[in-house]
Amino acid sequence: MSAQLMSGTALARQIVERCALRAQALFEEHGVRPALATVLVGDDPASVTYVTMKRNRSAKAGIDSRLVRLPAETTTAELVAAVRALSDDPGVHGILLQHPVPAHIDERAAFEAIAPAKDVDGVTMHSFAAMAFGEPGFASCTPGGIIRLLDAHGVELSGRQAVVVGRSPILGKPMGMLLLARDATVTYCHSRTVDLASHLAAADIVVAAVGRPEFIKGHDLKPGAVVVDAGYNPGNVGDVDFAGAMERAALVTPVPGGVGPMTIAVLLEQTVDAAERVLFNL
Ligand code: NAP
């Protein structure tokens, strides 16, 4: 079997183009330009690359981007204060705190300093709870983008066995919640899971969110499975052995060009949503 590719590039482009039209209308009709503030602590090269990509795409979508760069020695209190200042700034509609922050910082405290109305990356406990309860709010961007990708490729979720490998607060956990909300039967696997192979062998849909290059092999997969590789490791390598998955699965996301562009597209879309909500009291 040779799987079909589930590319995110074209779909993400369409989403960004729609954002650009909405952002243009907000500016022309109301004089408001959606603004996304990005906070980057330290100079981790991968984070610098992600932030640069997000700022470039923002510019293409007509979204103002403001960068707050803080040194690696920044304390939790200093970071929380910087994020609160953005939460209080009426000129900022969305806030992105680039993950991960240096290990000495309490990342959760910093995320929680983001006002829920500006949590366009969907990282606060408020956003998670809203998503889990099916209430209005901002989705966690990567899981939100993955659902959009699955929908665009006509993947039926209801009643299917979905296995999410990884349970991080920004990726694995919210991913499972969104799949559950779509009536999939969801299993979370993680570093303490016993017999990961048996879970993968039964999975109709696999989401890999581990952060280990080619951790999931083609022979681990159920024939005909749908495979979403959210991993991104140095050298453009995902968490799934791409060639092996293409042999065995029905649909596979490429790395790069799969989940990554969707994450940014959802971030920009939610920034425009945030600006509209303020302007129109939604
Ligand atoms: P993370 O916080 O390090 O979480 C990794 C998860 O993998 C943890 O839940 C961990 O389990 C689990 N894990 C580790 N070893 C395992 C094993 N042997 N078997 C099963 N599970 C195992 O990472 P993350 O932030 O979620 O990111 C995961 C990957 O996604 C990374 O490659 C990252 O670069 C990528 N990512 C991509 C995007 C995008 O836009 N494309 C966005 C975010 C992240 P425990 O909880 O038990 O430790």
mmCIF file of N, CA and C in Angstrom, residues 62-193:
data_model
loop_
_atom_site.group_PDB
_atom_site.id
_atom_site.type_symbol
_atom_site.label_atom_id
_atom_site.label_comp_id
_atom_site.label_asym_id
_atom_site.label_seq_id
_atom_site.Cartn_x
_atom_site.Cartn_y
_atom_site.Cartn_z
ATOM 1 N N GLY A 62 -1.373 40.604 7.072
ATOM 2 C CA GLY A 62 -1.795 41.951 7.483
ATOM 3 C C GLY A 62 -1.984 42.071 8.985
ATOM 4 N N ILE A 63 -1.280 41.220 9.733
ATOM 5 C CA ILE A 63 -1.363 41.268 11.199
ATOM 6 C C ILE A 63 -0.081 41.915 11.712
ATOM 7 N N ASP A 64 -0.236 42.934 12.550
ATOM 8 C CA ASP A 64 0.948 43.565 13.154
ATOM 9 C C ASP A 64 1.580 42.589 14.113
ATOM 10 N N SER A 65 2.908 42.481 14.091
ATOM 11 C CA SER A 65 3.518 41.603 15.088
ATOM 12 C C SER A 65 4.519 42.407 15.911
ATOM 13 N N ARG A 66 4.412 42.214 17.203
ATOM 14 C CA ARG A 66 5.306 42.891 18.132
ATOM 15 C C ARG A 66 6.143 41.814 18.818
ATOM 16 N N LEU A 67 7.451 42.004 18.843
ATOM 17 C CA LEU A 67 8.320 40.993 19.461
ATOM 18 C C LEU A 67 8.881 41.523 20.771
ATOM 19 N N VAL A 68 8.682 40.754 21.838
ATOM 20 C CA VAL A 68 9.288 41.083 23.125
ATOM 21 C C VAL A 68 10.353 40.031 23.376
ATOM 22 N N ARG A 69 11.614 40.440 23.298
ATOM 23 C CA ARG A 69 12.722 39.480 23.514
ATOM 24 C C ARG A 69 13.303 39.692 24.892
ATOM 25 N N LEU A 70 13.393 38.617 25.637
ATOM 26 C CA LEU A 70 13.928 38.700 26.996
ATOM 27 C C LEU A 70 15.135 37.774 27.112
ATOM 28 N N PRO A 71 16.106 38.156 27.967
ATOM 29 C CA PRO A 71 17.304 37.316 28.083
ATOM 30 C C PRO A 71 17.017 35.986 28.767
ATOM 31 N N ALA A 72 17.893 35.019 28.532
ATOM 32 C CA ALA A 72 17.705 33.675 29.086
ATOM 33 C C ALA A 72 17.656 33.696 30.618
ATOM 34 N N GLU A 73 18.255 34.706 31.242
ATOM 35 C CA GLU A 73 18.291 34.771 32.720
ATOM 36 C C GLU A 73 16.998 35.347 33.300
ATOM 37 N N THR A 74 16.049 35.725 32.475
ATOM 38 C CA THR A 74 14.791 36.310 32.968
ATOM 39 C C THR A 74 14.176 35.412 34.051
ATOM 40 N N THR A 75 13.685 36.048 35.125
ATOM 41 C CA THR A 75 13.051 35.261 36.190
ATOM 42 C C THR A 75 11.571 35.039 35.862
ATOM 43 N N THR A 76 10.960 34.127 36.607
ATOM 44 C CA THR A 76 9.512 33.899 36.426
ATOM 45 C C THR A 76 8.753 35.202 36.664
ATOM 46 N N ALA A 77 9.117 35.920 37.743
ATOM 47 C CA ALA A 77 8.391 37.158 38.083
ATOM 48 C C ALA A 77 8.517 38.182 36.954
ATOM 49 N N GLU A 78 9.711 38.285 36.382
ATOM 50 C CA GLU A 78 9.904 39.257 35.288
ATOM 51 C C GLU A 78 9.093 38.861 34.055
ATOM 52 N N LEU A 79 9.075 37.570 33.756
ATOM 53 C CA LEU A 79 8.314 37.121 32.583
ATOM 54 C C LEU A 79 6.816 37.320 32.804
ATOM 55 N N VAL A 80 6.356 36.954 33.993
ATOM 56 C CA VAL A 80 4.934 37.136 34.304
ATOM 57 C C VAL A 80 4.565 38.617 34.157
ATOM 58 N N ALA A 81 5.437 39.504 34.650
ATOM 59 C CA ALA A 81 5.160 40.952 34.557
ATOM 60 C C ALA A 81 5.101 41.392 33.090
ATOM 61 N N ALA A 82 6.012 40.879 32.269
ATOM 62 C CA ALA A 82 6.025 41.262 30.846
ATOM 63 C C ALA A 82 4.757 40.774 30.151
ATOM 64 N N VAL A 83 4.328 39.560 30.468
ATOM 65 C CA VAL A 83 3.119 39.016 29.819
ATOM 66 C C VAL A 83 1.882 39.765 30.311
ATOM 67 N N ARG A 84 1.850 40.085 31.615
ATOM 68 C CA ARG A 84 0.695 40.856 32.144
ATOM 69 C C ARG A 84 0.583 42.215 31.466
ATOM 70 N N ALA A 85 1.732 42.835 31.216
ATOM 71 C CA ALA A 85 1.712 44.156 30.571
ATOM 72 C C ALA A 85 1.058 44.040 29.194
ATOM 73 N N LEU A 86 1.353 42.961 28.489
ATOM 74 C CA LEU A 86 0.727 42.757 27.173
ATOM 75 C C LEU A 86 -0.766 42.449 27.327
ATOM 76 N N SER A 87 -1.094 41.695 28.377
ATOM 77 C CA SER A 87 -2.516 41.390 28.623
ATOM 78 C C SER A 87 -3.309 42.682 28.864
ATOM 79 N N ASP A 88 -2.640 43.678 29.482
ATOM 80 C CA ASP A 88 -3.324 44.941 29.809
ATOM 81 C C ASP A 88 -3.274 45.956 28.669
ATOM 82 N N ASP A 89 -2.521 45.659 27.626
ATOM 83 C CA ASP A 89 -2.305 46.633 26.553
ATOM 84 C C ASP A 89 -3.430 46.521 25.519
ATOM 85 N N PRO A 90 -4.274 47.550 25.390
ATOM 86 C CA PRO A 90 -5.402 47.449 24.445
ATOM 87 C C PRO A 90 -4.966 47.362 22.981
ATOM 88 N N GLY A 91 -3.725 47.708 22.691
ATOM 89 C CA GLY A 91 -3.236 47.632 21.310
ATOM 90 C C GLY A 91 -2.804 46.236 20.902
ATOM 91 N N VAL A 92 -2.843 45.293 21.854
ATOM 92 C CA VAL A 92 -2.442 43.910 21.561
ATOM 93 C C VAL A 92 -3.686 43.024 21.604
ATOM 94 N N HIS A 93 -3.925 42.263 20.519
ATOM 95 C CA HIS A 93 -5.107 41.385 20.498
ATOM 96 C C HIS A 93 -4.780 39.948 20.858
ATOM 97 N N GLY A 94 -3.553 39.511 20.533
ATOM 98 C CA GLY A 94 -3.173 38.131 20.821
ATOM 99 C C GLY A 94 -1.777 38.073 21.406
ATOM 100 N N ILE A 95 -1.549 37.084 22.272
ATOM 101 C CA ILE A 95 -0.229 36.923 22.898
ATOM 102 C C ILE A 95 0.245 35.494 22.680
ATOM 103 N N LEU A 96 1.484 35.387 22.226
ATOM 104 C CA LEU A 96 2.112 34.072 22.060
ATOM 105 C C LEU A 96 3.382 34.052 22.899
ATOM 106 N N LEU A 97 3.435 33.168 23.861
ATOM 107 C CA LEU A 97 4.680 32.963 24.615
ATOM 108 C C LEU A 97 5.344 31.731 24.015
ATOM 109 N N GLN A 98 6.493 31.930 23.363
ATOM 110 C CA GLN A 98 7.124 30.815 22.663
ATOM 111 C C GLN A 98 7.588 29.752 23.668
ATOM 112 N N HIS A 99 7.163 28.528 23.403
ATOM 113 C CA HIS A 99 7.494 27.367 24.244
ATOM 114 C C HIS A 99 8.659 26.624 23.600
ATOM 115 N N PRO A 100 9.632 26.079 24.305
ATOM 116 C CA PRO A 100 9.734 26.103 25.769
ATOM 117 C C PRO A 100 10.497 27.335 26.248
ATOM 118 N N VAL A 101 10.231 27.718 27.499
ATOM 119 C CA VAL A 101 11.025 28.776 28.127
ATOM 120 C C VAL A 101 12.174 28.096 28.881
ATOM 121 N N PRO A 102 13.221 28.826 29.246
ATOM 122 C CA PRO A 102 14.325 28.188 29.981
ATOM 123 C C PRO A 102 13.823 27.449 31.227
ATOM 124 N N ALA A 103 14.537 26.372 31.584
ATOM 125 C CA ALA A 103 14.043 25.422 32.590
ATOM 126 C C ALA A 103 13.806 26.050 33.968
ATOM 127 N N HIS A 104 14.526 27.133 34.308
ATOM 128 C CA HIS A 104 14.339 27.703 35.654
ATOM 129 C C HIS A 104 13.039 28.498 35.781
ATOM 130 N N ILE A 105 12.360 28.730 34.666
ATOM 131 C CA ILE A 105 11.120 29.534 34.700
ATOM 132 C C ILE A 105 9.907 28.617 34.882
ATOM 133 N N ASP A 106 8.956 29.091 35.686
ATOM 134 C CA ASP A 106 7.685 28.381 35.857
ATOM 135 C C ASP A 106 6.808 28.727 34.644
ATOM 136 N N GLU A 107 6.853 27.848 33.641
ATOM 137 C CA GLU A 107 6.155 28.143 32.379
ATOM 138 C C GLU A 107 4.648 28.281 32.593
ATOM 139 N N ARG A 108 4.108 27.443 33.461
ATOM 140 C CA ARG A 108 2.658 27.494 33.688
ATOM 141 C C ARG A 108 2.245 28.869 34.238
ATOM 142 N N ALA A 109 3.054 29.395 35.200
ATOM 143 C CA ALA A 109 2.743 30.722 35.768
ATOM 144 C C ALA A 109 2.770 31.773 34.662
ATOM 145 N N ALA A 110 3.727 31.658 33.767
ATOM 146 C CA ALA A 110 3.839 32.641 32.679
ATOM 147 C C ALA A 110 2.653 32.514 31.714
ATOM 148 N N PHE A 111 2.274 31.284 31.365
ATOM 149 C CA PHE A 111 1.110 31.100 30.483
ATOM 150 C C PHE A 111 -0.147 31.698 31.126
ATOM 151 N N GLU A 112 -0.288 31.466 32.427
ATOM 152 C CA GLU A 112 -1.517 31.928 33.086
ATOM 153 C C GLU A 112 -1.604 33.446 33.192
ATOM 154 N N ALA A 113 -0.502 34.154 32.900
ATOM 155 C CA ALA A 113 -0.536 35.623 32.893
ATOM 156 C C ALA A 113 -1.152 36.158 31.600
ATOM 157 N N ILE A 114 -1.412 35.256 30.649
ATOM 158 C CA ILE A 114 -2.064 35.671 29.392
ATOM 159 C C ILE A 114 -3.568 35.799 29.648
ATOM 160 N N ALA A 115 -4.119 36.962 29.331
ATOM 161 C CA ALA A 115 -5.574 37.148 29.476
ATOM 162 C C ALA A 115 -6.284 36.164 28.552
ATOM 163 N N PRO A 116 -7.313 35.454 29.038
ATOM 164 C CA PRO A 116 -7.999 34.468 28.180
ATOM 165 C C PRO A 116 -8.454 35.046 26.837
ATOM 166 N N ALA A 117 -8.871 36.313 26.826
ATOM 167 C CA ALA A 117 -9.353 36.916 25.576
ATOM 168 C C ALA A 117 -8.224 37.099 24.560
ATOM 169 N N LYS A 118 -6.969 37.014 25.023
ATOM 170 C CA LYS A 118 -5.820 37.182 24.117
ATOM 171 C C LYS A 118 -5.034 35.881 23.955
ATOM 172 N N ASP A 119 -5.584 34.783 24.472
ATOM 173 C CA ASP A 119 -4.841 33.518 24.459
ATOM 174 C C ASP A 119 -5.008 32.821 23.113
ATOM 175 N N VAL A 120 -4.493 33.453 22.067
ATOM 176 C CA VAL A 120 -4.707 32.946 20.701
ATOM 177 C C VAL A 120 -3.895 31.677 20.406
ATOM 178 N N ASP A 121 -2.971 31.328 21.302
ATOM 179 C CA ASP A 121 -2.218 30.076 21.154
ATOM 180 C C ASP A 121 -2.883 28.952 21.959
ATOM 181 N N GLY A 122 -3.915 29.304 22.725
ATOM 182 C CA GLY A 122 -4.690 28.296 23.458
ATOM 183 C C GLY A 122 -3.892 27.538 24.502
ATOM 184 N N VAL A 123 -3.123 28.259 25.317
ATOM 185 C CA VAL A 123 -2.225 27.586 26.265
ATOM 186 C C VAL A 123 -2.651 27.717 27.722
ATOM 187 N N THR A 124 -3.664 28.538 27.981
ATOM 188 C CA THR A 124 -4.048 28.740 29.386
ATOM 189 C C THR A 124 -5.004 27.635 29.854
ATOM 190 N N MET A 125 -5.113 27.531 31.178
ATOM 191 C CA MET A 125 -6.048 26.539 31.726
ATOM 192 C C MET A 125 -7.480 26.908 31.346
ATOM 193 N N HIS A 126 -7.755 28.205 31.257
ATOM 194 C CA HIS A 126 -9.090 28.659 30.846
ATOM 195 C C HIS A 126 -9.422 28.132 29.448
ATOM 196 N N SER A 127 -8.459 28.276 28.538
ATOM 197 C CA SER A 127 -8.706 27.813 27.153
ATOM 198 C C SER A 127 -8.876 26.301 27.113
ATOM 199 N N PHE A 128 -8.054 25.602 27.898
ATOM 200 C CA PHE A 128 -8.142 24.135 27.908
ATOM 201 C C PHE A 128 -9.518 23.695 28.410
ATOM 202 N N ALA A 129 -9.963 24.333 29.498
ATOM 203 C CA ALA A 129 -11.258 23.941 30.059
ATOM 204 C C ALA A 129 -12.384 24.261 29.076
ATOM 205 N N ALA A 130 -12.315 25.434 28.455
ATOM 206 C CA ALA A 130 -13.362 25.810 27.489
ATOM 207 C C ALA A 130 -13.411 24.783 26.356
ATOM 208 N N MET A 131 -12.233 24.392 25.888
ATOM 209 C CA MET A 131 -12.165 23.415 24.797
ATOM 210 C C MET A 131 -12.727 22.060 25.251
ATOM 211 N N ALA A 132 -12.339 21.650 26.471
ATOM 212 C CA ALA A 132 -12.776 20.343 26.967
ATOM 213 C C ALA A 132 -14.281 20.300 27.195
ATOM 214 N N PHE A 133 -14.861 21.463 27.577
ATOM 215 C CA PHE A 133 -16.302 21.505 27.834
ATOM 216 C C PHE A 133 -17.102 21.911 26.593
ATOM 217 N N GLY A 134 -16.404 22.167 25.498
ATOM 218 C CA GLY A 134 -17.101 22.561 24.265
ATOM 219 C C GLY A 134 -17.652 23.969 24.333
ATOM 220 N N GLU A 135 -17.041 24.825 25.167
ATOM 221 C CA GLU A 135 -17.483 26.214 25.280
ATOM 222 C C GLU A 135 -16.632 27.080 24.346
ATOM 223 N N PRO A 136 -17.125 28.305 24.024
ATOM 224 C CA PRO A 136 -16.326 29.164 23.136
ATOM 225 C C PRO A 136 -14.979 29.505 23.762
ATOM 226 N N GLY A 137 -13.973 29.577 22.947
ATOM 227 C CA GLY A 137 -12.630 29.906 23.434
ATOM 228 C C GLY A 137 -11.638 29.633 22.324
ATOM 229 N N PHE A 138 -10.373 29.773 22.642
ATOM 230 C CA PHE A 138 -9.345 29.540 21.632
ATOM 231 C C PHE A 138 -8.776 28.140 21.780
ATOM 232 N N ALA A 139 -8.689 27.435 20.647
ATOM 233 C CA ALA A 139 -8.115 26.078 20.656
ATOM 234 C C ALA A 139 -6.607 26.170 20.760
ATOM 235 N N SER A 140 -6.030 25.147 21.316
ATOM 236 C CA SER A 140 -4.584 24.987 21.256
ATOM 237 C C SER A 140 -4.225 24.842 19.768
ATOM 238 N N CYS A 141 -3.272 25.652 19.289
ATOM 239 C CA CYS A 141 -3.115 25.816 17.826
ATOM 240 C C CYS A 141 -2.755 24.533 17.086
ATOM 241 N N THR A 142 -1.801 23.782 17.603
ATOM 242 C CA THR A 142 -1.386 22.590 16.857
ATOM 243 C C THR A 142 -2.520 21.556 16.808
ATOM 244 N N PRO A 143 -3.130 21.201 17.943
ATOM 245 C CA PRO A 143 -4.267 20.269 17.850
ATOM 246 C C PRO A 143 -5.412 20.826 17.001
ATOM 247 N N GLY A 144 -5.681 22.127 17.134
ATOM 248 C CA GLY A 144 -6.739 22.736 16.315
ATOM 249 C C GLY A 144 -6.417 22.596 14.835
ATOM 250 N N GLY A 145 -5.156 22.808 14.483
ATOM 251 C CA GLY A 145 -4.739 22.680 13.087
ATOM 252 C C GLY A 145 -4.847 21.243 12.606
ATOM 253 N N ILE A 146 -4.547 20.305 13.483
ATOM 254 C CA ILE A 146 -4.620 18.880 13.096
ATOM 255 C C ILE A 146 -6.065 18.487 12.805
ATOM 256 N N ILE A 147 -6.999 18.948 13.625
ATOM 257 C CA ILE A 147 -8.414 18.626 13.361
ATOM 258 C C ILE A 147 -8.835 19.203 12.007
ATOM 259 N N ARG A 148 -8.392 20.421 11.717
ATOM 260 C CA ARG A 148 -8.742 21.040 10.433
ATOM 261 C C ARG A 148 -8.178 20.215 9.271
ATOM 262 N N LEU A 149 -6.959 19.727 9.466
ATOM 263 C CA LEU A 149 -6.311 18.925 8.420
ATOM 264 C C LEU A 149 -7.069 17.610 8.209
ATOM 265 N N LEU A 150 -7.450 16.965 9.302
ATOM 266 C CA LEU A 150 -8.193 15.701 9.196
ATOM 267 C C LEU A 150 -9.539 15.937 8.509
ATOM 268 N N ASP A 151 -10.209 17.020 8.897
ATOM 269 C CA ASP A 151 -11.510 17.329 8.277
ATOM 270 C C ASP A 151 -11.348 17.582 6.780
ATOM 271 N N ALA A 152 -10.308 18.333 6.435
ATOM 272 C CA ALA A 152 -10.105 18.679 5.019
ATOM 273 C C ALA A 152 -9.854 17.433 4.175
ATOM 274 N N HIS A 153 -9.340 16.369 4.818
ATOM 275 C CA HIS A 153 -9.072 15.135 4.077
ATOM 276 C C HIS A 153 -10.175 14.099 4.282
ATOM 277 N N GLY A 154 -11.292 14.563 4.830
ATOM 278 C CA GLY A 154 -12.465 13.697 4.940
ATOM 279 C C GLY A 154 -12.287 12.532 5.892
ATOM 280 N N VAL A 155 -11.443 12.677 6.897
ATOM 281 C CA VAL A 155 -11.214 11.573 7.841
ATOM 282 C C VAL A 155 -12.360 11.519 8.852
ATOM 283 N N GLU A 156 -13.040 10.399 8.873
ATOM 284 C CA GLU A 156 -14.133 10.193 9.833
ATOM 285 C C GLU A 156 -13.513 9.977 11.223
ATOM 286 N N LEU A 157 -13.984 10.697 12.211
ATOM 287 C CA LEU A 157 -13.418 10.568 13.561
ATOM 288 C C LEU A 157 -14.366 9.815 14.496
ATOM 289 N N SER A 158 -15.661 10.003 14.284
ATOM 290 C CA SER A 158 -16.644 9.418 15.189
ATOM 291 C C SER A 158 -16.517 7.897 15.237
ATOM 292 N N GLY A 159 -16.382 7.374 16.445
ATOM 293 C CA GLY A 159 -16.356 5.930 16.642
ATOM 294 C C GLY A 159 -15.014 5.270 16.331
ATOM 295 N N ARG A 160 -14.036 6.053 15.867
ATOM 296 C CA ARG A 160 -12.753 5.447 15.501
ATOM 297 C C ARG A 160 -11.825 5.423 16.712
ATOM 298 N N GLN A 161 -10.911 4.480 16.678
ATOM 299 C CA GLN A 161 -9.910 4.364 17.747
ATOM 300 C C GLN A 161 -8.775 5.336 17.448
ATOM 301 N N ALA A 162 -8.586 6.318 18.322
ATOM 302 C CA ALA A 162 -7.501 7.294 18.125
ATOM 303 C C ALA A 162 -6.482 7.124 19.241
ATOM 304 N N VAL A 163 -5.218 7.042 18.867
ATOM 305 C CA VAL A 163 -4.147 6.948 19.861
ATOM 306 C C VAL A 163 -3.280 8.193 19.737
ATOM 307 N N VAL A 164 -3.164 8.923 20.843
ATOM 308 C CA VAL A 164 -2.301 10.097 20.894
ATOM 309 C C VAL A 164 -1.060 9.699 21.677
ATOM 310 N N VAL A 165 0.088 9.778 21.041
ATOM 311 C CA VAL A 165 1.332 9.420 21.735
ATOM 312 C C VAL A 165 1.976 10.730 22.193
ATOM 313 N N GLY A 166 1.940 10.977 23.495
ATOM 314 C CA GLY A 166 2.387 12.254 24.070
ATOM 315 C C GLY A 166 1.234 12.883 24.825
ATOM 316 N N ARG A 167 1.536 13.528 25.941
ATOM 317 C CA ARG A 167 0.473 14.122 26.759
ATOM 318 C C ARG A 167 0.896 15.482 27.279
ATOM 319 N N SER A 168 1.657 16.230 26.469
ATOM 320 C CA SER A 168 2.076 17.564 26.937
ATOM 321 C C SER A 168 0.860 18.487 26.990
ATOM 322 N N PRO A 169 0.917 19.508 27.853
ATOM 323 C CA PRO A 169 -0.239 20.406 27.983
ATOM 324 C C PRO A 169 -0.548 21.194 26.716
ATOM 325 N N ILE A 170 0.459 21.407 25.861
ATOM 326 C CA ILE A 170 0.196 22.223 24.659
ATOM 327 C C ILE A 170 -0.139 21.382 23.441
ATOM 328 N N LEU A 171 0.096 20.086 23.526
ATOM 329 C CA LEU A 171 -0.094 19.289 22.305
ATOM 330 C C LEU A 171 -0.878 17.990 22.559
ATOM 331 N N GLY A 172 -0.283 17.055 23.262
ATOM 332 C CA GLY A 172 -0.932 15.755 23.403
ATOM 333 C C GLY A 172 -2.273 15.836 24.119
ATOM 334 N N LYS A 173 -2.284 16.489 25.284
ATOM 335 C CA LYS A 173 -3.545 16.519 26.073
ATOM 336 C C LYS A 173 -4.678 17.201 25.321
ATOM 337 N N PRO A 174 -4.467 18.432 24.822
ATOM 338 C CA PRO A 174 -5.588 19.034 24.088
ATOM 339 C C PRO A 174 -5.958 18.268 22.818
ATOM 340 N N MET A 175 -4.992 17.610 22.195
ATOM 341 C CA MET A 175 -5.300 16.816 20.991
ATOM 342 C C MET A 175 -6.337 15.749 21.324
ATOM 343 N N GLY A 176 -6.092 15.042 22.424
ATOM 344 C CA GLY A 176 -7.027 13.990 22.818
ATOM 345 C C GLY A 176 -8.412 14.556 23.101
ATOM 346 N N MET A 177 -8.450 15.723 23.734
ATOM 347 C CA MET A 177 -9.747 16.343 24.049
ATOM 348 C C MET A 177 -10.522 16.692 22.780
ATOM 349 N N LEU A 178 -9.818 17.221 21.788
ATOM 350 C CA LEU A 178 -10.522 17.588 20.545
ATOM 351 C C LEU A 178 -11.011 16.341 19.808
ATOM 352 N N LEU A 179 -10.228 15.274 19.861
ATOM 353 C CA LEU A 179 -10.678 14.023 19.221
ATOM 354 C C LEU A 179 -11.876 13.447 19.963
ATOM 355 N N LEU A 180 -11.826 13.534 21.286
ATOM 356 C CA LEU A 180 -12.952 13.053 22.098
ATOM 357 C C LEU A 180 -14.217 13.853 21.781
ATOM 358 N N ALA A 181 -14.052 15.165 21.636
ATOM 359 C CA ALA A 181 -15.202 16.022 21.321
ATOM 360 C C ALA A 181 -15.816 15.645 19.974
ATOM 361 N N ARG A 182 -15.027 14.991 19.133
ATOM 362 C CA ARG A 182 -15.535 14.554 17.831
ATOM 363 C C ARG A 182 -15.910 13.072 17.852
ATOM 364 N N ASP A 183 -16.088 12.551 19.074
ATOM 365 C CA ASP A 183 -16.615 11.196 19.270
ATOM 366 C C ASP A 183 -15.665 10.074 18.882
ATOM 367 N N ALA A 184 -14.368 10.371 18.825
ATOM 368 C CA ALA A 184 -13.392 9.284 18.698
ATOM 369 C C ALA A 184 -13.238 8.622 20.062
ATOM 370 N N THR A 185 -12.792 7.370 20.057
ATOM 371 C CA THR A 185 -12.436 6.687 21.303
ATOM 372 C C THR A 185 -10.938 6.885 21.472
ATOM 373 N N VAL A 186 -10.578 7.627 22.528
ATOM 374 C CA VAL A 186 -9.209 8.150 22.599
ATOM 375 C C VAL A 186 -8.380 7.421 23.651
ATOM 376 N N THR A 187 -7.184 7.035 23.256
ATOM 377 C CA THR A 187 -6.204 6.475 24.189
ATOM 378 C C THR A 187 -4.979 7.393 24.193
ATOM 379 N N TYR A 188 -4.554 7.781 25.382
ATOM 380 C CA TYR A 188 -3.303 8.536 25.505
ATOM 381 C C TYR A 188 -2.177 7.559 25.829
ATOM 382 N N CYS A 189 -1.068 7.667 25.107
ATOM 383 C CA CYS A 189 0.129 6.912 25.459
ATOM 384 C C CYS A 189 1.234 7.890 25.817
ATOM 385 N N HIS A 190 2.145 7.468 26.677
ATOM 386 C CA HIS A 190 3.196 8.356 27.182
ATOM 387 C C HIS A 190 4.378 7.513 27.612
ATOM 388 N N SER A 191 5.315 8.127 28.306
ATOM 389 C CA SER A 191 6.572 7.414 28.586
ATOM 390 C C SER A 191 6.387 6.247 29.553
ATOM 391 N N ARG A 192 5.282 6.208 30.280
ATOM 392 C CA ARG A 192 5.052 5.092 31.205
ATOM 393 C C ARG A 192 4.101 4.049 30.642
ATOM 394 N N THR A 193 3.672 4.250 29.411
ATOM 395 C CA THR A 193 2.743 3.290 28.802
ATOM 396 C C THR A 193 3.429 1.935 28.641
#
